[in-house]
Coordinates of C-alpha atoms in Angstrom, one line a residue:
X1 CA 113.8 87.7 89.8
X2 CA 111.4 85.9 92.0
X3 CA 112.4 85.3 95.9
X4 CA 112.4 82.3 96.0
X5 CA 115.7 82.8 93.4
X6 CA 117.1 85.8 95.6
X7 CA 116.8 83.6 98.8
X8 CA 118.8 80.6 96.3
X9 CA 121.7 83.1 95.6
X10 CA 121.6 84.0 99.1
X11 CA 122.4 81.0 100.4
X12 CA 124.7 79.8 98.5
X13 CA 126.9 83.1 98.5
X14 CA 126.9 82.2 102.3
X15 CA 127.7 78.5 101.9
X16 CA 124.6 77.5 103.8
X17 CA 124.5 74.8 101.4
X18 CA 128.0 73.2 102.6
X19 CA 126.8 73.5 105.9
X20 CA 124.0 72.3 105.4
X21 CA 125.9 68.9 103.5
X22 CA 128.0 68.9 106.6
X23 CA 125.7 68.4 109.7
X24 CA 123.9 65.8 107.2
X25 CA 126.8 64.0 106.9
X26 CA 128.0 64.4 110.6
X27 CA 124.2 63.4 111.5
X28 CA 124.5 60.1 109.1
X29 CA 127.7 59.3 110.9
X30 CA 126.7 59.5 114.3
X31 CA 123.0 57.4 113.8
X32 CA 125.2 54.8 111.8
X33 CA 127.5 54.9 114.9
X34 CA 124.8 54.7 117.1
X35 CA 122.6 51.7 115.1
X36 CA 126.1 49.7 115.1
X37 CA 126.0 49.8 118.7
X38 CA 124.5 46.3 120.9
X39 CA 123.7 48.8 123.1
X40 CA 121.9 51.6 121.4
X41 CA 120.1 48.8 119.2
X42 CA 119.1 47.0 122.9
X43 CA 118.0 50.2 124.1
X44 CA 116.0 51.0 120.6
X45 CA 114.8 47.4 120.3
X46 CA 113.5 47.5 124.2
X47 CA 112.4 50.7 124.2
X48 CA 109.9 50.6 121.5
X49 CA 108.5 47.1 122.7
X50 CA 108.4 48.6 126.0
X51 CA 105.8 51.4 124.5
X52 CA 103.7 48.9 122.5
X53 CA 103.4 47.7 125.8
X54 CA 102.8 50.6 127.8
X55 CA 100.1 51.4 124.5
X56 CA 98.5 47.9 125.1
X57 CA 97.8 48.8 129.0
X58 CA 96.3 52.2 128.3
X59 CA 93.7 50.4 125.5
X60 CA 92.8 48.1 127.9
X61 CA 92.6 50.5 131.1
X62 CA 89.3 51.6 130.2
X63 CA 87.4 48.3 129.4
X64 CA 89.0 47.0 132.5
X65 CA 88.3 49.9 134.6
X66 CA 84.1 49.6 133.8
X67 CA 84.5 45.7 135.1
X68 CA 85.8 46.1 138.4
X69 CA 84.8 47.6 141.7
X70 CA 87.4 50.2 143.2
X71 CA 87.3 47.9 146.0
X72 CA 88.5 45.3 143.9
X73 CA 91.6 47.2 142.5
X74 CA 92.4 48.5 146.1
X75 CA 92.7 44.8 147.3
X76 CA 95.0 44.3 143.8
X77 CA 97.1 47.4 145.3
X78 CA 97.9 45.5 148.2
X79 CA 98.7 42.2 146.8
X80 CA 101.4 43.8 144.1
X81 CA 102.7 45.7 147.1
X82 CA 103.4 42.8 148.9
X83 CA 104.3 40.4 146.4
X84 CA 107.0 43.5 145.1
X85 CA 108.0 43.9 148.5
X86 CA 108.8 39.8 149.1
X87 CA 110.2 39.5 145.4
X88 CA 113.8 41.2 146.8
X89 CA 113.9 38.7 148.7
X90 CA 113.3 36.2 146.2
X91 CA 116.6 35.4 145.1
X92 CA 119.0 37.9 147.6
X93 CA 119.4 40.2 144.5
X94 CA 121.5 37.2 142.9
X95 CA 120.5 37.9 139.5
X96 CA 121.8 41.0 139.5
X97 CA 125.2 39.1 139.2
X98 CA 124.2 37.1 135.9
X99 CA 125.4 39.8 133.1
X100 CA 128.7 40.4 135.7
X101 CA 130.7 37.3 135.1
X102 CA 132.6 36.9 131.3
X103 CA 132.6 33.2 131.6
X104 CA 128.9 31.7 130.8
X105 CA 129.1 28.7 132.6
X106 CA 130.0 30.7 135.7
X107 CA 126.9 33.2 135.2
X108 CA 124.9 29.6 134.3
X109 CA 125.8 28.6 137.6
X110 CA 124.6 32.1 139.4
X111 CA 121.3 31.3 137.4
X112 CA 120.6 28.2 139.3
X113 CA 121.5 29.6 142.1
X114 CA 118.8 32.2 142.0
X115 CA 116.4 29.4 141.0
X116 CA 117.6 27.3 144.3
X117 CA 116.6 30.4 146.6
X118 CA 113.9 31.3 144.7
X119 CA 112.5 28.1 145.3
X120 CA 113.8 27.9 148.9
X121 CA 112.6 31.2 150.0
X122 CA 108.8 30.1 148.4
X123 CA 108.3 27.0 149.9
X124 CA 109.9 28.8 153.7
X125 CA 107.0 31.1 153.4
X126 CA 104.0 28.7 152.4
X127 CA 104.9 26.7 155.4
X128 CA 105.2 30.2 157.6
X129 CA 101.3 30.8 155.7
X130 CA 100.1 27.3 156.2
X131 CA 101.4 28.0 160.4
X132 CA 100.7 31.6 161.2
X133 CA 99.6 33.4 158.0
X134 CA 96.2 34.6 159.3
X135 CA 98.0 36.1 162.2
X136 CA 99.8 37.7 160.6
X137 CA 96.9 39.1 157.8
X138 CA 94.9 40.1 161.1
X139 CA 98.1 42.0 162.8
X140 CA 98.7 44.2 160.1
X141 CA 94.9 44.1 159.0
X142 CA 94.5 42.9 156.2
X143 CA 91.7 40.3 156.4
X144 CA 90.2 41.3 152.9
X145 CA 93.6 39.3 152.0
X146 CA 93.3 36.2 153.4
X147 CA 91.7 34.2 150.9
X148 CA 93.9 35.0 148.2
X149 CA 97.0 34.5 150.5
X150 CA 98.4 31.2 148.2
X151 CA 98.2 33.4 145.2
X152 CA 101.0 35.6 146.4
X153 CA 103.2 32.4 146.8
X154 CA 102.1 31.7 142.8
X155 CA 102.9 35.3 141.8
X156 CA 106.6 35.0 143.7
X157 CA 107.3 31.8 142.5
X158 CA 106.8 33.2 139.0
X159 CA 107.7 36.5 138.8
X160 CA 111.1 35.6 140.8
X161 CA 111.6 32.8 137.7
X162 CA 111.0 35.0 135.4
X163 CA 113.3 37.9 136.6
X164 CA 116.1 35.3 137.1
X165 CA 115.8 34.5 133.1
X166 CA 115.2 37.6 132.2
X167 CA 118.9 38.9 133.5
X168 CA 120.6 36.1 131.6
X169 CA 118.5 37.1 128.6
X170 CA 120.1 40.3 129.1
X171 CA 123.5 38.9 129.8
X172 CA 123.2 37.2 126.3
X173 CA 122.2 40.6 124.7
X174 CA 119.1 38.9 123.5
X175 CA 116.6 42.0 123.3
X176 CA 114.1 41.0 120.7
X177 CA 113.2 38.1 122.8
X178 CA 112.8 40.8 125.9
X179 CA 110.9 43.0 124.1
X180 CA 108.8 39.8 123.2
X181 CA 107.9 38.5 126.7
X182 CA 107.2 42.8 127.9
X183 CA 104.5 42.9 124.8
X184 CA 102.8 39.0 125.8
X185 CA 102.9 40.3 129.4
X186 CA 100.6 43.3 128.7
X187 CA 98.9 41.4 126.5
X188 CA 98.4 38.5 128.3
X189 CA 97.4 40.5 131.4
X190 CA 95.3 42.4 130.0
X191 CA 93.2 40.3 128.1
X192 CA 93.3 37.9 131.4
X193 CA 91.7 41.2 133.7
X194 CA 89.3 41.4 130.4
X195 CA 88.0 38.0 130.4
X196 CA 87.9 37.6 134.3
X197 CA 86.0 40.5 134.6
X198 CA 83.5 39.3 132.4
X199 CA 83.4 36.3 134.3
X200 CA 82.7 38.1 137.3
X201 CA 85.4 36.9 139.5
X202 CA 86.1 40.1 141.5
X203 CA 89.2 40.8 143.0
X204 CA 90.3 37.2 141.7
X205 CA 90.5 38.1 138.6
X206 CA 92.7 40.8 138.9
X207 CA 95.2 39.0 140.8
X208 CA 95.2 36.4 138.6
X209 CA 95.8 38.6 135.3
X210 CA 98.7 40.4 137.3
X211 CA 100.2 36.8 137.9
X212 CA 99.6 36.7 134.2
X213 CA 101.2 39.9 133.5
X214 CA 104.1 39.3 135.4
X215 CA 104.8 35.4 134.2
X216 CA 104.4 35.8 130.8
X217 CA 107.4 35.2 129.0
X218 CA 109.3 32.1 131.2
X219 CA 108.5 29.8 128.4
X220 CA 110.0 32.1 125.7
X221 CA 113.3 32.2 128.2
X222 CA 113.5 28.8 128.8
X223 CA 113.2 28.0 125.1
X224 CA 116.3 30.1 124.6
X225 CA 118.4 28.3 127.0
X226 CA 117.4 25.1 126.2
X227 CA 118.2 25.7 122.7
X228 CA 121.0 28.2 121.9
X229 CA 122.5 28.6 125.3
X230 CA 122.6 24.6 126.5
X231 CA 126.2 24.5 126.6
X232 CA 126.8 27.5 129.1
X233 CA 124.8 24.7 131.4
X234 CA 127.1 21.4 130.5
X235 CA 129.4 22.7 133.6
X236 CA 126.7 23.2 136.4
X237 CA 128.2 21.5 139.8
X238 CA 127.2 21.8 143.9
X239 CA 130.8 23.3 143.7
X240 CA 130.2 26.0 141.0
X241 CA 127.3 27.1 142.6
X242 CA 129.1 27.4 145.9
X243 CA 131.8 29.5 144.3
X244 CA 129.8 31.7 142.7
X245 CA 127.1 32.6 145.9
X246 CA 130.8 33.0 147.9
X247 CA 132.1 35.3 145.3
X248 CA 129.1 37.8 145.0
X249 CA 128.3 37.4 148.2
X250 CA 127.8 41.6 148.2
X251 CA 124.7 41.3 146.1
X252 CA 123.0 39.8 149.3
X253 CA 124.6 41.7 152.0
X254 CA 124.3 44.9 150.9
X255 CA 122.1 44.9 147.6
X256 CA 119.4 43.2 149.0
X257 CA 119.0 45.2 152.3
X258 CA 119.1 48.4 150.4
X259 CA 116.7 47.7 147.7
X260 CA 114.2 46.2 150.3
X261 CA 114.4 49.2 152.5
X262 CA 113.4 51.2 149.2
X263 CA 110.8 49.0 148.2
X264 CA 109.1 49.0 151.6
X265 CA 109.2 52.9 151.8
X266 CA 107.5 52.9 148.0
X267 CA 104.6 50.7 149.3
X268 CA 104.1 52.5 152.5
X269 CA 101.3 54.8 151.1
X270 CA 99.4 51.8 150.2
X271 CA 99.1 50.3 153.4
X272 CA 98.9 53.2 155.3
X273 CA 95.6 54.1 153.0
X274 CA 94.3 50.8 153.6
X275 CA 95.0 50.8 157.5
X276 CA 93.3 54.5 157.7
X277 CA 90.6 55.1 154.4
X278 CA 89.7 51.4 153.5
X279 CA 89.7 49.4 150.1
X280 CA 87.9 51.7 147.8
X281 CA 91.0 54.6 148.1
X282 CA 93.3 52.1 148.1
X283 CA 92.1 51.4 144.2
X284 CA 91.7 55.0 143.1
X285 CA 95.3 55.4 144.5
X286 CA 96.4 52.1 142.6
X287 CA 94.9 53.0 139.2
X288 CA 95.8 57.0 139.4
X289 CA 99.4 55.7 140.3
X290 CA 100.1 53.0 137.2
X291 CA 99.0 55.8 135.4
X292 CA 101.1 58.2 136.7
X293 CA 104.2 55.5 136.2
X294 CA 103.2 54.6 132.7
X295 CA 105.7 57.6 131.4
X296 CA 108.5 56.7 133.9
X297 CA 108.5 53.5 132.8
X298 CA 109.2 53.9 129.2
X299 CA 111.8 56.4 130.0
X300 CA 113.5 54.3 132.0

């Protein structure tokens, strides 16, 4: 008898074999449980677009590393710092109330309302640019910004409109089209840094592929709404909107302080190596950091 036959008899004098039936069929039960899940299929759907993503930036990071300066990266560093920094203020943490309400038209009306203050908030700090912005740039020293100044109000305008949409897209469980606009952002960005850097535009081109990368995607949202989700819209009043900012009036109080404490604290380093070691640390610390987040990000 050979041992592969012993090992046979073995097993099944044991009942290995039934045991082995049963975990297969718990382990069936549980991934069918799981797949039949909106959430677990959200989370798988948004998940692996997030990594194809993720996969797209590290492709790209080396071509795009060899057509910039440091310099130029450390004066990106400090343009996504402060454009993260202004977009909690964009909308008062508003959209984090779309997914809470169960009627639609009521979350419809929460939606404008973040596009109201998003709008509001950009056009009170272009006129605060237009009257004191390179005060302001000198004070806290950073000239090198100056002359990219407007892009930050382009990059709020869009990456507030776009995070607005994206929390009703989440409201209406629509992940494919979220995993969609992640995998045209990194696209888009990328190949924007690529092709500006061949260009030679310097810092400008960076900038303007991060606008890119963080933009991407509001036409994809707004086709949604204007064709499946129209109706949630029919009931949009003065009224509504009033109710709604009045109800989830917390968001703003006590969301928005909070989160823009934290942000400030995360871009801290940034500034403090620009103030202290100049533009060229500044970019090592902004590539060796998106790096570094690549793998938090995807987890999360």
């Amino acid at each position: 008898m050979t041992v592969e036959g012993i090992s046979n008899i073995i097993s099944k004098s044991l009942g290995f074999e039934k045991l082995k039936n049963i975990f297969l069929k718990i382990g069936y039960r549980q991934y069918s449980r799981v797949m039949s899940s909106p959430l677990w299929k959200g989370v798988f759907v948004i998940g692996g677009g997030t990594a194809l993503a993720q996969g797209i930036g590290i492709i790209s990071t080396p071509i795009i590393t060899r057509l910039y300066d440091p310099s130029d990266f450390g004066l990106l560093g400090i343009y996504s710092s402060v454009l993260t920094i202004l977009l909690v203020i964009a909308s008062l943490r508003y959209e984090y109330a779309i997914p809470v309400p169960k009627d639609s038209s009521r979350a419809a009306n929460i939606l404008i309302l973040c596009l109201m203050i998003i709008t509001g908030v950009t056009g009170i700090l272009c006129i605060s640019f237009l009257l004191v912005g390179s005060r302001i740039v000198e004070m806290l020293d950073f000239q090198d910004l100056l002359p990219y100044l407007w892009l930050v109000l382009v990059g709020l305008l869009g990456a507030g409109i776009y995070q607005a949409l994206n929390y009703w897209a989440i409201r209406q469980r629509d992940y494919p089209r979220i995993t969609r606009t992640k995998i045209n952002q990194s696209l888009g960005g990328s190949l924007s840094k690529i092709l500006f850097g061949f260009l030679a535009l310097g810092p400008l081109g960076l900038i303007l592929g991060y606008i890119v990368s963080n933009v991407a995607g509001i036409y994809t949202f707004t086709k949604a709404i204007v064709g499946k989700d129209r109706d949630a819209f029919r009931d949009i009043s003065v009224a509504g909107i009033k109710s709604v900012a009045q109800e989830y009036r917390s968001f703003p109080m006590y969301s928005a302080p909070a989160t823009l404490l934290f942000a400030v604290s995360l871009q801290i380093p940034v500034f403090m190596l620009s103030f202290m070691y100049g533009l060229d640390v500044v970019g090592w610390y902004t590539l060796a950091y998106q790096m570094l987040a690549l793998p938090v990000a995807l987890i999360s």
